[in-house]
C-alpha positions as a printed NumPy array, in Angstrom:
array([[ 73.19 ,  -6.505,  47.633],
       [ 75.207,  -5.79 ,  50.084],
       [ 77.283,  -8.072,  52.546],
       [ 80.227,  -8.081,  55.066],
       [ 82.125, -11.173,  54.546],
       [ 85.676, -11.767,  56.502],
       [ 87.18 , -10.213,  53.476],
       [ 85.101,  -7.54 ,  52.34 ],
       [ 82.205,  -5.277,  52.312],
       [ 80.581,  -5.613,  48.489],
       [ 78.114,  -2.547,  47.375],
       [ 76.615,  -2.91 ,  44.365],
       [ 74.609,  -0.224,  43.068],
       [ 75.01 ,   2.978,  40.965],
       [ 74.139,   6.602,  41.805],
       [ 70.153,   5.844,  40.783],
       [ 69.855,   3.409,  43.298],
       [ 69.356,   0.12 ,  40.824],
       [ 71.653,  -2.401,  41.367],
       [ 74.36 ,  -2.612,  38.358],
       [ 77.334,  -0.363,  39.41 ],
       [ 79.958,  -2.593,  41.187],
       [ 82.255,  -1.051,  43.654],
       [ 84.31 ,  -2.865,  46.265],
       [ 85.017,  -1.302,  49.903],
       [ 87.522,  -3.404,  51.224],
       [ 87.403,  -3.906,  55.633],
       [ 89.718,  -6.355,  57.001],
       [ 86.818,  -8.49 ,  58.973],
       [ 83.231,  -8.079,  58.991],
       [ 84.383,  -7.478,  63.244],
       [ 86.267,  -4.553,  61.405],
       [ 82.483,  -2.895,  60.172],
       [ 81.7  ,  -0.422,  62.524],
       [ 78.744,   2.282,  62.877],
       [ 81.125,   4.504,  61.714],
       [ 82.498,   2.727,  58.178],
       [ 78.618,   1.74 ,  57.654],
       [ 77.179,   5.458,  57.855],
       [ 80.11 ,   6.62 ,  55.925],
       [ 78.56 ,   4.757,  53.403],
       [ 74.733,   5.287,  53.518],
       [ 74.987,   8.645,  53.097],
       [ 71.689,   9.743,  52.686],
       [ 71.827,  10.153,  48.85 ],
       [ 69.191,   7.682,  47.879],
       [ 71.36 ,   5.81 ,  46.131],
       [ 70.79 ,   2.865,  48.145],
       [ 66.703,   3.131,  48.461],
       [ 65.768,  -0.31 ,  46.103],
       [ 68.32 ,  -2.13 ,  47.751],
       [ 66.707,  -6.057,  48.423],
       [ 69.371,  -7.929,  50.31 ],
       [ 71.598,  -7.135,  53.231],
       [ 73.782,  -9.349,  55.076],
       [ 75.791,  -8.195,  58.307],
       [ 76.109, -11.823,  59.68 ],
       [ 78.606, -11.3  ,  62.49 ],
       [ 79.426,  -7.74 ,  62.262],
       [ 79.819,  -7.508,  66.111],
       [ 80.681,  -3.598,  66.01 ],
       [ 77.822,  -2.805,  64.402],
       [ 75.029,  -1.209,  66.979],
       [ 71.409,  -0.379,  66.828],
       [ 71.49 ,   2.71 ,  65.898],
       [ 73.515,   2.056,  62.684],
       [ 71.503,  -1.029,  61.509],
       [ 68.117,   1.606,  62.144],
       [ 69.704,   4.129,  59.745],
       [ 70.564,   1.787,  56.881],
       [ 66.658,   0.554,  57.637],
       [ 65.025,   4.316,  56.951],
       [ 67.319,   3.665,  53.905],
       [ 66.681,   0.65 ,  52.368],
       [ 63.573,  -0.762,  54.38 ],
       [ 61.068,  -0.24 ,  52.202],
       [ 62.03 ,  -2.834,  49.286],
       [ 64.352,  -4.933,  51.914],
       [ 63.765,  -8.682,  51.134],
       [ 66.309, -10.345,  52.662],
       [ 68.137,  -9.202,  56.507],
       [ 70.777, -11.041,  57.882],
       [ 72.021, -10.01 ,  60.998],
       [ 73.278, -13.188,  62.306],
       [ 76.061, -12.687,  65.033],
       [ 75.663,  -9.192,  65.335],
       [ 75.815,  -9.355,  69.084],
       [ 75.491,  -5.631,  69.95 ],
       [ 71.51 ,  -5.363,  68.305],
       [ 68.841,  -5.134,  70.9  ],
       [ 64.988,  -5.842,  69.752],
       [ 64.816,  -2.091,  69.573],
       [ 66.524,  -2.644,  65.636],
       [ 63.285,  -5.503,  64.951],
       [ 60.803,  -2.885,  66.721],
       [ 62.349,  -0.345,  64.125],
       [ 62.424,  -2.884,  61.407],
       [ 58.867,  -3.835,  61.767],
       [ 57.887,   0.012,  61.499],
       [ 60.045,   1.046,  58.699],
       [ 60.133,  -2.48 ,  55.786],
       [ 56.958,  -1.478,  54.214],
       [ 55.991,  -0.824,  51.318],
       [ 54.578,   3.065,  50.821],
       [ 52.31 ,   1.702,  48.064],
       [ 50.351,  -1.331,  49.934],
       [ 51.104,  -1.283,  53.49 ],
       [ 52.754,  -4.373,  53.376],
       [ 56.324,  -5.809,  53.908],
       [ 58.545,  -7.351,  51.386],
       [ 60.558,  -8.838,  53.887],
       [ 60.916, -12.715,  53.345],
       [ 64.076, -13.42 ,  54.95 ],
       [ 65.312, -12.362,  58.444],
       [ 68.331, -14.039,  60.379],
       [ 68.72 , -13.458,  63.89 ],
       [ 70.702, -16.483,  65.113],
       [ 73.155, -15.152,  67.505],
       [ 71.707, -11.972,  68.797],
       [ 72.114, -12.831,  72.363],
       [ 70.499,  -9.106,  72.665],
       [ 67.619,  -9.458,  71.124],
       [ 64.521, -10.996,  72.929],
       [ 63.668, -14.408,  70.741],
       [ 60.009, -14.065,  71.762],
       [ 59.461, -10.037,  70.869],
       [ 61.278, -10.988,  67.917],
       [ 58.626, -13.839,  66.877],
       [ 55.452, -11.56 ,  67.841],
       [ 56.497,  -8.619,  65.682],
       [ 57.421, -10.894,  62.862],
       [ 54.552, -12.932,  63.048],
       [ 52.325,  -9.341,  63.143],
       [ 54.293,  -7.092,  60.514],
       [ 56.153,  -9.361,  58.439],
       [ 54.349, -12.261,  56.131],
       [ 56.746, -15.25 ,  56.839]])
């Protein structure tokens, strides 16, 4: 899982890409995450491929083109998205979101959880068609 809190940015995963390696990247605030910091850390590796949870809730800095990138990462086993707050997304990052969380095997997405209270950005009715089309809720 990972998650920006006001303290801290938690990782946990190990160079395979399970989850069972803990190590702690410390930011001051989750306003302190930035497109920068976030690609620094999805570096491309694979190591973060079966990661299932993900929670940027107010991670202001963060724009669409960073959330996308951690998405071609991770979107394919993502269960659970939280991007409430992050007030820089536009529905361009669902559009992407809706293309990229699922599953190579069965077409389908394993996305059961997806928080976008406070995305003044984001179009709430786009939003609610492309969920209710690509992802079972």
């Amino acid at each position: 899982m990972i998650c920006a809190t006001a303290v801290q940015l938690e990782v946990d995963v190990d160079g395979s890409g399970t989850i069972s390696k803990r190590e702690l990247y410390k930011v001051l605030t989750a306003a302190g995450l930035t497109d920068r910091l976030l690609l620094s850390i999805f570096r491309g590796d694979g190591a973060f491929a079966n990661l299932k949870r993900v929670c940027l809730a107010n991670c202001n800095r963060l724009t669409d083109s960073a959330v996308c990138a951690l998405l071609d990462v991770c979107g394919e086993n993502l269960e659970d998205l939280d991007l409430s707050g992050c007030t820089l997304l536009n529905t361009s990052t669902i559009e992407h979101a809706a293309r990229v969380c699922v599953s190579r095997k069965d077409g389908k997405s394993r996305l059961l959880y997806l928080d976008l209270s406070g995305c003044a950005n984001v179009d709430t009715l786009e939003a609610l068609r492309l969920t209710e089309t690509n992802f079972e809720i």
